[in-house]
Amino acid sequence: MAMWQGAMDNRGFQQGSFSSFQSSSSDEDLMDIPGTAMDFSMRDDVPPLDREIEGNKSYNGGGIGSSNRVMDFLEEPIPGVGTYDDFNTIDWVREKSRDRDRHREITNKSKESTWALIHSVSDAFSGWLLMLLIGLLSGSLAGLIDISAHWMTDLKEGICTGGFWFNHEHCCWNSNHVTFEDRDKCPEWNSWSQLIISTDQGAFAYIVNYFMYVLWALLFAFLAVSLVKAFAPYACGSGIPEIKTILSGFIIRGYLGKWTLVIKTITLVLAVSSGLSLGKEGPLVHVACCCGNILCHCFNKYRKNEAKRREVLSAAAAAGVSVAFGAPIGGVLFSLEEVSYYFPLKTLWRSFFAALVAAFTLRSINPFGNSRLVLFYVEFHTPWHLFELVPFIVLGIFGGLWGALFIRTNIAWCRKRKTTQLGKYPVVEVLIVTAITAILAFPNEYTRMSTSELISELFNDCGLLDSSKLCDYENHFNTSKGGELPDRPAGKGVYSAMWQLALTLILKIVITIFTFGMKIPSGLFIPSMAVGAIAGRLLGVGMEQLAYYHHDWGIFNSWCSQGADCITPGLYAMVGAAACLGGVTRMTVSLVVIMFELTGGLEYIVPLMAAAMTSKWVADALGREGIYDAHIRLNGYPFLEAKEEFAHKTLAMDVMKPRRNDPLLTVLTQDSMTVEDVETIISETTYSGFPVVVSRESQRLVGFVLRRDLIISIENARKKQDGVVSTSIIYFTEHSPPMPPYTPPTLKLRNILDLSPFTVTDLTPMEIVVDIFRKLGLRQCLVTHNGRLLGIITKKDVLKHIAQMANQDPDSILFN
């Protein structure tokens, strides 16, 4: 029976080729791998029998009484051994064991000399230094992105003649001819119609501004998708599904490389500035993880160990959320709850430090110009009442429904993109969606403004000095509450704003479904929050007017008298934003913390918790997966979700390969196979590893050897050791087997053999097997019966079995 081990043809070896181990640059990979070339056709099958070696003794093979050395060349480490192919899963257990050995060696040497002690201290400090560098670089890039995106967004509407590098707000800050009421209008800021036809009035001026708005949007979107397609295909999307998969132990070379970082940073600014319904917050997590991966190459401890590197990437993800929202604590919790697969206590501390440094760096840059770190600072002066939990829960239900609707429709659209001709024309798709978005957005002031500005407007609590249409109430009179306005009848501006917001809500709901997943950087946090904030503001204004006109109703008269300031529409917008974001991502704890850090609304944690929990319950009732898990499954990544329970009564023997009527299991024997035999097995199979047994007759398990390590080891033996030919015996035992005289030297490969592979019996429940795979991050597990090898279960086998049990397509799991 042929051993089945992996979903995808192993690219590391195709008929003797070893070229796929080469990489374009070290920092573009998740691991440095020196490229070599393996050619089994170059064989010296005739040993040099007449060659004179040490002491004029003749070479007489590897038999008993011979004078040759045993070829145990692995006493010196070989570059590439212990590393992994692209689209393969790392061995967490081996990586952690290697790190423990390295740490133990450094600790023992530190007692021998002062220099070794200094090296030990620097090794311990290197992790904190790396976190500092990640925080500084992530915060700097986030500040650059924020400033650039703000300027380019305003460029669609006009330009500052006092300095083209100023955005609209900063341009008018420097003006001496501006009043507080018209603070967004100054002579230094000119719309495109003023520059082109010297007037800002009339239908023709409106058409000119309309045309320039659409033209700039198309230009930005075209540049973004073209750069992604030409230079860094991995720079598209939000990146969080892939980062979750990478943190679970999967290898995607180049996904966190330098080109991806450069192109994602540039195209993220272009995509946000184009006015598409997307955000920069999710992609900033990808940017921060790229920073973390690249900086890991400065430290041997992290460059040479994949498990240690993933601890760094978990901390980098926390730093990414920290700079995305100005929420360092929320970033740490987001990494713990949503992204990370393995999160020890040490990683928690270092994530906290990285998020702190990143937030401090962003605050020093001050990209928002308001000396605040948070994106949407609010000051609500009215406490919420217990009855208001009812509308808050209603918003939670809306958020759950929206989340489930969005996930189903977006996944259906993305699947159509992958399986039809549509996926072959990413540039055309982006331009069409951009054109539709820009054409529909310009007439409505709430869709024309950037999504971040829209959310800030919706969160705003109206005061006496606010000139927004959302604050156009009648009977403007002061109260004793520090200049805040009580509940009052809505004016024409509020009614007009409600209609515009209703249209904005419809546009955002529809267009976001088609935008997320296109071949440009696109985050989902801000569009989801915008949908919820609009719905919340609409409900909040409705509640406010209901309380004003019907204050004598039983639900209001006990706490809301006429003219009292008891309903805060901005709070409803904030709760709605949390509900919709929770419905899409299924976050709970980290979401609430991000929201109160984002807004500064610390006293409104209970409404946020109620809405977030309700939205999760409703969304889970309609579909168990969040948007990131759904995209992981759509792309076929081998990700075992730790949140899901396996409740089926199956056994290991039901899942293992081989099954009945399958070819025999492909194995290696411990001391009876030649180099040619092993090379033939490697050439004719695509498995990523092979069990080693005592003999084919006994099938007693000895260990497990990886295909990649075999290839590299044999290639190095042929290059560096004399006498290794096709008929050389490979053995995995401690001592060389007895050989006849005048035979070629044997090749000892015991050092690449895993002598303690994880095994289960054939009657082990799959519930336990799945738990072992999740908690230990296994690549494969061998199945035995009374010590005899029966079969193998790989991570892909587990994923296929789970998919079959859930009545899903098991062939959707693409990678090993």
Coordinates of N, CA, C and O in Angstrom, one line a residue, residues 410-561:
N410 N -20.5 36.9 0.4 CA -19.1 37.2 0.0 C -18.4 35.9 -0.3 O -17.6 35.9 -1.3
I411 N -18.6 34.8 0.4 CA -17.9 33.6 0.1 C -18.4 33.0 -1.2 O -17.7 32.5 -2.1
A412 N -19.7 33.2 -1.5 CA -20.3 32.7 -2.7 C -19.7 33.5 -3.9 O -19.4 32.9 -5.0
W413 N -19.5 34.8 -3.7 CA -18.9 35.6 -4.8 C -17.5 35.3 -5.0 O -17.0 35.2 -6.1
C414 N -16.7 35.1 -3.9 CA -15.3 34.8 -4.0 C -15.1 33.4 -4.7 O -14.2 33.2 -5.4
R415 N -16.1 32.5 -4.4 CA -16.0 31.1 -5.0 C -16.2 31.3 -6.5 O -15.6 30.6 -7.3
K416 N -17.2 32.1 -6.9 CA -17.4 32.4 -8.3 C -16.2 33.0 -9.0 O -15.9 32.6 -10.1
R417 N -15.6 33.9 -8.2 CA -14.4 34.5 -8.8 C -13.3 33.5 -9.0 O -12.5 33.6 -10.0
K418 N -13.1 32.5 -8.1 CA -12.1 31.5 -8.2 C -12.4 30.5 -9.3 O -11.5 29.9 -9.9
T419 N -13.7 30.2 -9.6 CA -14.0 29.1 -10.5 C -14.5 29.5 -11.9 O -14.8 28.7 -12.7
T420 N -14.6 30.8 -12.1 CA -15.0 31.3 -13.4 C -14.0 32.2 -14.1 O -12.9 32.4 -13.5
Q421 N -14.3 32.7 -15.3 CA -13.4 33.6 -16.0 C -13.2 34.9 -15.3 O -12.2 35.6 -15.5
L422 N -14.0 35.2 -14.3 CA -13.9 36.5 -13.6 C -12.5 36.6 -12.9 O -11.9 37.7 -12.9
G423 N -12.0 35.5 -12.4 CA -10.8 35.5 -11.6 C -9.6 35.8 -12.5 O -8.5 36.1 -12.0
K424 N -9.7 35.7 -13.8 CA -8.6 35.9 -14.7 C -8.4 37.4 -15.1 O -7.5 37.8 -15.7
Y425 N -9.4 38.2 -14.7 CA -9.3 39.6 -15.0 C -9.5 40.5 -13.7 O -10.4 41.2 -13.5
P426 N -8.5 40.4 -12.8 CA -8.6 41.2 -11.6 C -8.6 42.7 -11.8 O -9.2 43.4 -11.0
V427 N -7.8 43.2 -12.8 CA -7.7 44.6 -13.0 C -9.1 45.1 -13.4 O -9.6 46.2 -12.9
V428 N -9.7 44.4 -14.3 CA -11.0 44.9 -14.8 C -12.1 44.8 -13.7 O -12.9 45.8 -13.6
E429 N -12.0 43.8 -12.9 CA -13.0 43.7 -11.8 C -12.8 44.9 -10.8 O -13.8 45.5 -10.4
V430 N -11.6 45.2 -10.5 CA -11.3 46.3 -9.5 C -11.8 47.6 -10.1 O -12.4 48.4 -9.4
L431 N -11.5 47.8 -11.4 CA -11.9 49.1 -12.0 C -13.4 49.2 -12.1 O -14.0 50.3 -11.9
I432 N -14.2 48.1 -12.4 CA -15.6 48.2 -12.5 C -16.2 48.5 -11.1 O -17.1 49.3 -11.0
V433 N -15.7 47.8 -10.1 CA -16.3 48.0 -8.7 C -15.9 49.4 -8.3 O -16.8 50.1 -7.6
T434 N -14.7 49.9 -8.6 CA -14.4 51.3 -8.2 C -15.2 52.3 -8.9 O -15.7 53.3 -8.3
A435 N -15.5 52.1 -10.2 CA -16.3 53.0 -11.0 C -17.7 53.1 -10.4 O -18.3 54.2 -10.2
I436 N -18.3 51.9 -10.1 CA -19.7 51.9 -9.6 C -19.7 52.6 -8.2 O -20.6 53.4 -7.9
T437 N -18.7 52.2 -7.4 CA -18.6 52.9 -6.0 C -18.5 54.4 -6.1 O -19.2 55.1 -5.4
A438 N -17.6 54.9 -7.0 CA -17.4 56.3 -7.0 C -18.6 57.0 -7.6 O -19.0 58.1 -7.2
I439 N -19.2 56.4 -8.7 CA -20.4 57.1 -9.3 C -21.5 57.2 -8.3 O -22.2 58.2 -8.3
L440 N -21.8 56.1 -7.5 CA -22.9 56.2 -6.6 C -22.5 57.0 -5.3 O -23.4 57.5 -4.6
A441 N -21.2 57.1 -5.0 CA -20.8 57.7 -3.8 C -20.8 59.2 -3.9 O -21.2 59.9 -2.9
F442 N -20.5 59.8 -5.0 CA -20.3 61.3 -5.0 C -21.5 62.1 -4.7 O -21.4 63.1 -4.0
P443 N -22.7 61.7 -5.2 CA -23.9 62.6 -4.9 C -24.2 62.6 -3.4 O -24.9 63.6 -3.0
N444 N -23.8 61.6 -2.6 CA -24.2 61.6 -1.2 C -23.0 61.9 -0.4 O -22.0 61.3 -0.4
E445 N -23.1 63.0 0.4 CA -22.0 63.4 1.2 C -21.5 62.4 2.2 O -20.3 62.4 2.6
Y446 N -22.4 61.5 2.6 CA -21.9 60.5 3.6 C -21.2 59.3 3.0 O -20.5 58.6 3.6
T447 N -21.4 59.1 1.7 CA -20.6 58.1 1.0 C -19.4 58.7 0.3 O -18.4 58.0 0.1
R448 N -19.5 60.0 0.1 CA -18.3 60.6 -0.5 C -17.1 60.7 0.4 O -16.0 60.6 0.1
M449 N -17.4 61.0 1.7 CA -16.4 61.1 2.7 C -15.7 59.8 3.0 O -16.4 58.7 2.7
S450 N -14.5 59.8 3.5 CA -13.9 58.5 3.8 C -14.7 57.8 4.9 O -15.4 58.4 5.7
T451 N -14.6 56.4 4.9 CA -15.4 55.7 5.9 C -15.0 56.0 7.3 O -15.9 56.0 8.2
S452 N -13.7 56.3 7.6 CA -13.3 56.6 8.9 C -14.0 58.0 9.4 O -14.4 58.1 10.5
E453 N -14.0 58.9 8.5 CA -14.7 60.2 8.8 C -16.2 60.0 9.0 O -16.8 60.6 9.9
L454 N -16.8 59.1 8.2 CA -18.2 58.8 8.4 C -18.5 58.2 9.8 O -19.4 58.6 10.5
I455 N -17.7 57.3 10.2 CA -17.9 56.7 11.5 C -17.7 57.7 12.6 O -18.4 57.8 13.6
S456 N -16.7 58.5 12.5 CA -16.4 59.6 13.4 C -17.6 60.5 13.5 O -18.0 61.0 14.6
E457 N -18.2 60.8 12.4 CA -19.4 61.7 12.4 C -20.6 61.0 13.1 O -21.3 61.7 13.8
L458 N -20.7 59.7 12.8 CA -21.8 59.0 13.4 C -21.7 58.8 14.9 O -22.7 58.8 15.7
F459 N -20.4 58.7 15.4 CA -20.2 58.5 16.8 C -20.4 59.8 17.6 O -20.5 59.8 18.8
N460 N -20.3 60.9 16.9 CA -20.3 62.3 17.5 C -21.6 62.5 18.3 O -22.7 62.2 17.9
D461 N -21.4 63.1 19.5 CA -22.5 63.5 20.3 C -22.7 65.0 20.1 O -21.8 65.8 20.3
C462 N -23.9 65.4 19.6 CA -24.1 66.8 19.2 C -24.0 67.8 20.4 O -24.5 67.6 21.4
G463 N -23.2 68.8 20.1 CA -23.1 69.9 21.1 C -23.5 71.2 20.5 O -24.0 71.3 19.3
L464 N -23.4 72.3 21.2 CA -23.8 73.6 20.7 C -23.1 74.1 19.5 O -23.6 74.8 18.7
L465 N -21.8 73.7 19.4 CA -21.0 74.2 18.3 C -20.9 73.3 17.1 O -20.3 73.7 16.1
D466 N -21.7 72.2 17.1 CA -21.7 71.3 15.9 C -22.5 71.9 14.8 O -23.6 72.3 15.0
S467 N -21.9 71.8 13.6 CA -22.7 72.3 12.4 C -23.1 71.2 11.5 O -23.6 71.5 10.4
S468 N -23.0 69.9 11.9 CA -23.3 68.8 11.1 C -24.9 68.8 10.9 O -25.6 69.2 11.8
K469 N -25.3 68.2 9.8 CA -26.7 68.0 9.6 C -27.3 67.1 10.6 O -28.5 67.2 11.0
L470 N -26.5 66.2 11.1 CA -27.0 65.2 12.1 C -27.3 66.0 13.5 O -28.0 65.4 14.3
C471 N -26.9 67.2 13.6 CA -27.1 68.0 14.8 C -28.1 69.1 14.5 O -28.1 70.1 15.3
D472 N -28.8 69.1 13.4 CA -29.7 70.2 13.1 C -31.1 69.9 13.8 O -32.0 69.5 13.2
Y473 N -31.1 70.2 15.1 CA -32.3 70.1 15.8 C -33.0 71.5 16.0 O -32.3 72.5 16.0
E474 N -34.3 71.5 16.3 CA -35.0 72.7 16.6 C -34.9 73.0 18.1 O -34.5 72.1 18.9
N475 N -35.3 74.2 18.4 CA -35.3 74.7 19.9 C -33.9 74.5 20.5 O -33.8 73.8 21.5
H476 N -32.9 75.1 19.9 CA -31.6 75.0 20.5 C -31.5 75.8 21.7 O -31.4 77.1 21.7
F477 N -31.6 75.2 22.8 CA -31.4 76.0 24.1 C -30.5 75.2 25.0 O -30.3 74.0 24.9
N478 N -29.8 75.9 25.8 CA -28.8 75.3 26.7 C -29.4 74.7 27.9 O -30.5 74.9 28.3
T479 N -28.6 73.8 28.5 CA -29.1 73.2 29.8 C -27.9 73.4 30.8 O -26.9 74.0 30.5
S480 N -28.1 72.8 31.9 CA -27.1 72.9 33.0 C -26.0 71.9 32.8 O -25.1 71.8 33.6
K481 N -26.0 71.2 31.7 CA -25.0 70.1 31.5 C -23.8 70.5 30.7 O -23.5 69.9 29.7
G482 N -23.2 71.6 31.0 CA -22.0 72.0 30.4 C -22.1 72.2 28.9 O -21.2 71.9 28.1
G483 N -23.2 72.8 28.5 CA -23.4 73.2 27.1 C -23.9 72.1 26.2 O -24.0 72.2 25.0
E484 N -24.2 70.9 26.8 CA -24.8 69.8 26.0 C -26.3 70.1 25.8 O -26.9 70.7 26.5
L485 N -26.8 69.5 24.7 CA -28.1 69.7 24.3 C -29.0 68.6 24.7 O -28.7 67.4 24.7
P486 N -30.2 68.9 25.2 CA -31.2 67.8 25.6 C -31.8 67.2 24.4 O -31.6 67.6 23.3
D487 N -32.6 66.1 24.6 CA -33.4 65.6 23.5 C -34.4 66.6 23.1 O -35.0 67.3 23.8
R488 N -34.5 66.7 21.8 CA -35.3 67.8 21.2 C -35.8 67.4 19.8 O -35.3 66.4 19.2
P489 N -36.8 68.1 19.2 CA -37.3 67.6 17.9 C -36.3 67.8 16.8 O -35.6 68.8 16.8
A490 N -36.3 66.9 15.9 CA -35.4 66.9 14.8 C -35.8 68.0 13.8 O -37.0 68.2 13.5
G491 N -34.8 68.6 13.2 CA -35.1 69.6 12.2 C -34.9 69.0 10.8 O -34.8 67.8 10.6
K492 N -35.0 69.9 9.8 CA -34.9 69.4 8.4 C -33.6 68.7 8.1 O -33.5 67.7 7.4
G493 N -32.5 69.2 8.7 CA -31.2 68.6 8.5 C -31.1 67.2 8.9 O -30.5 66.3 8.3
V494 N -31.7 66.9 10.1 CA -31.7 65.6 10.6 C -32.5 64.6 9.7 O -32.0 63.5 9.4
Y495 N -33.7 65.1 9.3 CA -34.5 64.2 8.4 C -33.8 64.0 7.1 O -33.8 62.8 6.5
S496 N -33.1 65.0 6.5 CA -32.4 64.8 5.3 C -31.2 63.8 5.5 O -30.9 63.0 4.7
A497 N -30.5 64.0 6.7 CA -29.4 63.1 7.0 C -29.9 61.7 7.1 O -29.2 60.7 6.7
M498 N -31.1 61.5 7.7 CA -31.6 60.1 7.9 C -31.8 59.4 6.5 O -31.4 58.2 6.4
W499 N -32.4 60.1 5.6 CA -32.6 59.6 4.2 C -31.2 59.2 3.6 O -31.0 58.2 3.0
Q500 N -30.3 60.2 3.7 CA -29.0 59.9 3.1 C -28.2 58.8 3.8 O -27.6 57.9 3.1
L501 N -28.4 58.7 5.1 CA -27.7 57.5 5.8 C -28.4 56.2 5.4 O -27.7 55.2 5.3
A502 N -29.7 56.2 5.2 CA -30.4 55.0 4.8 C -29.9 54.5 3.5 O -29.6 53.3 3.3
L503 N -29.7 55.4 2.5 CA -29.1 55.1 1.2 C -27.7 54.6 1.3 O -27.2 53.7 0.7
T504 N -26.9 55.3 2.2 CA -25.5 54.9 2.5 C -25.5 53.5 3.0 O -24.6 52.7 2.7
L505 N -26.4 53.2 3.9 CA -26.4 51.8 4.5 C -26.6 50.8 3.4 O -25.9 49.7 3.4
I506 N -27.6 51.0 2.6 CA -27.8 50.0 1.5 C -26.6 49.9 0.6 O -26.2 48.8 0.2
L507 N -26.0 51.0 0.2 CA -24.8 51.0 -0.6 C -23.6 50.2 0.0 O -23.0 49.4 -0.6
K508 N -23.4 50.5 1.3 CA -22.3 49.9 2.0 C -22.5 48.4 2.2 O -21.6 47.5 2.0
I509 N -23.8 48.0 2.5 CA -24.1 46.5 2.6 C -23.8 45.8 1.3 O -23.2 44.7 1.3
V510 N -24.2 46.4 0.2 CA -24.1 45.7 -1.1 C -22.7 45.7 -1.6 O -22.1 44.7 -2.0
I511 N -22.1 46.9 -1.6 CA -20.8 47.1 -2.3 C -19.7 46.4 -1.5 O -18.7 45.9 -2.1
T512 N -19.8 46.3 -0.2 CA -18.7 45.6 0.6 C -18.6 44.1 0.2 O -17.5 43.6 0.3
I513 N -19.8 43.5 -0.1 CA -19.8 42.1 -0.5 C -18.9 41.8 -1.7 O -18.1 40.8 -1.7
F514 N -18.9 42.8 -2.6 CA -18.1 42.6 -3.8 C -16.7 43.1 -3.7 O -15.8 42.7 -4.5
T515 N -16.5 44.0 -2.7 CA -15.1 44.6 -2.6 C -14.2 43.7 -1.9 O -13.0 43.5 -2.3
F516 N -14.6 43.1 -0.8 CA -13.7 42.3 0.1 C -13.3 41.0 -0.7 O -14.2 40.2 -1.1
G517 N -12.0 40.8 -0.9 CA -11.5 39.6 -1.6 C -11.0 40.0 -3.0 O -10.4 39.1 -3.6
M518 N -11.1 41.2 -3.4 CA -10.5 41.6 -4.7 C -9.0 41.6 -4.6 O -8.5 41.6 -3.4
K519 N -8.3 41.8 -5.7 CA -6.8 41.7 -5.7 C -6.2 43.0 -5.3 O -5.3 43.5 -6.0
I520 N -6.6 43.6 -4.3 CA -6.0 44.8 -3.7 C -6.1 44.6 -2.2 O -6.9 43.8 -1.7
P521 N -5.2 45.3 -1.4 CA -5.4 45.2 0.0 C -6.7 45.7 0.5 O -7.2 46.8 0.1
S522 N -7.4 44.9 1.3 CA -8.8 45.3 1.7 C -9.1 44.8 3.1 O -9.0 43.5 3.3
G523 N -9.3 45.7 4.0 CA -9.7 45.2 5.4 C -11.2 45.3 5.5 O -11.9 46.0 4.8
L524 N -11.7 44.6 6.5 CA -13.1 44.5 6.8 C -13.6 45.2 8.0 O -14.8 45.3 8.2
F525 N -12.7 45.6 8.9 CA -13.1 46.2 10.2 C -13.9 47.4 10.0 O -15.0 47.6 10.5
I526 N -13.3 48.4 9.2 CA -14.0 49.7 9.1 C -15.3 49.6 8.3 O -16.3 50.2 8.7
P527 N -15.4 48.9 7.2 CA -16.7 48.8 6.5 C -17.8 48.2 7.4 O -18.9 48.6 7.3
S528 N -17.4 47.1 8.1 CA -18.4 46.5 9.0 C -18.8 47.5 10.1 O -20.0 47.5 10.4
M529 N -17.9 48.2 10.7 CA -18.2 49.2 11.7 C -19.1 50.3 11.1 O -20.0 50.8 11.8
A530 N -18.9 50.7 9.9 CA -19.7 51.7 9.2 C -21.1 51.2 9.1 O -22.1 52.0 9.3
V531 N -21.3 50.0 8.6 CA -22.7 49.5 8.5 C -23.4 49.5 9.8 O -24.5 50.0 10.0
G532 N -22.7 49.0 10.9 CA -23.3 49.0 12.2 C -23.6 50.4 12.8 O -24.6 50.7 13.4
A533 N -22.6 51.3 12.5 CA -22.7 52.7 13.0 C -23.9 53.4 12.4 O -24.6 54.2 13.1
I534 N -24.1 53.2 11.1 CA -25.3 53.8 10.4 C -26.6 53.3 11.0 O -27.5 54.1 11.3
A535 N -26.7 52.0 11.1 CA -27.9 51.4 11.7 C -28.1 51.9 13.1 O -29.2 52.2 13.5
G536 N -27.0 51.9 13.9 CA -27.1 52.4 15.2 C -27.6 53.8 15.3 O -28.4 54.2 16.2
R537 N -27.0 54.7 14.5 CA -27.4 56.1 14.5 C -28.9 56.3 14.1 O -29.6 57.1 14.7
L538 N -29.3 55.6 13.1 CA -30.7 55.6 12.7 C -31.6 55.2 13.9 O -32.6 55.9 14.2
L539 N -31.3 54.1 14.5 CA -32.1 53.7 15.7 C -32.0 54.6 16.8 O -33.0 54.9 17.5
G540 N -30.8 55.2 17.1 CA -30.6 56.1 18.1 C -31.4 57.4 18.0 O -32.1 57.9 18.9
V541 N -31.5 57.9 16.8 CA -32.3 59.1 16.5 C -33.8 58.8 16.6 O -34.6 59.6 17.2
G542 N -34.1 57.6 16.2 CA -35.5 57.2 16.3 C -35.9 57.1 17.8 O -37.0 57.5 18.2
M543 N -35.1 56.5 18.6 CA -35.3 56.4 20.1 C -35.4 57.8 20.7 O -36.2 58.1 21.6
E544 N -34.5 58.7 20.3 CA -34.5 60.0 20.8 C -35.8 60.8 20.5 O -36.4 61.4 21.4
Q545 N -36.3 60.6 19.3 CA -37.5 61.3 18.9 C -38.7 60.7 19.6 O -39.7 61.3 20.0
L546 N -38.7 59.4 19.8 CA -39.7 58.6 20.5 C -39.8 59.1 22.0 O -40.9 59.3 22.5
A547 N -38.6 59.3 22.6 CA -38.6 59.7 24.0 C -39.1 61.2 24.1 O -39.7 61.5 25.1
Y548 N -38.8 62.0 23.1 CA -39.2 63.4 23.1 C -40.7 63.5 23.0 O -41.3 64.3 23.8
Y549 N -41.3 62.8 22.0 CA -42.7 63.0 21.8 C -43.6 62.1 22.7 O -44.8 62.4 22.8
H550 N -43.0 61.1 23.3 CA -43.8 60.2 24.1 C -43.1 60.0 25.4 O -43.0 58.8 25.9
H551 N -42.7 61.1 26.1 CA -42.0 60.9 27.3 C -42.9 60.4 28.4 O -42.4 60.0 29.5
D552 N -44.2 60.5 28.2 CA -45.1 60.0 29.3 C -45.4 58.5 29.2 O -46.1 58.0 30.0
W553 N -44.9 57.8 28.2 CA -45.0 56.4 28.1 C -44.4 55.7 29.3 O -43.4 56.2 29.9
G554 N -44.9 54.6 29.7 CA -44.3 53.9 30.8 C -42.8 53.5 30.7 O -42.1 53.5 31.7
I555 N -42.4 53.3 29.5 CA -41.0 52.9 29.4 C -40.0 54.1 29.5 O -38.8 54.0 29.7
F556 N -40.6 55.4 29.4 CA -39.8 56.6 29.5 C -40.0 57.4 30.8 O -39.1 58.0 31.3
N557 N -41.3 57.4 31.3 CA -41.6 58.4 32.3 C -40.8 58.3 33.6 O -40.7 59.2 34.4
S558 N -40.2 57.1 33.9 CA -39.5 56.9 35.1 C -38.1 57.5 35.1 O -37.5 57.7 36.1
W559 N -37.6 57.7 33.9 CA -36.2 58.1 33.8 C -36.0 59.2 32.7 O -34.8 59.8 32.6
C560 N -37.0 59.5 31.9 CA -36.7 60.5 30.8 C -37.9 61.5 30.8 O -38.9 61.3 30.1
S561 N -37.7 62.6 31.5 CA -38.8 63.7 31.5 C -38.6 64.5 30.2 O -37.5 64.5 29.6

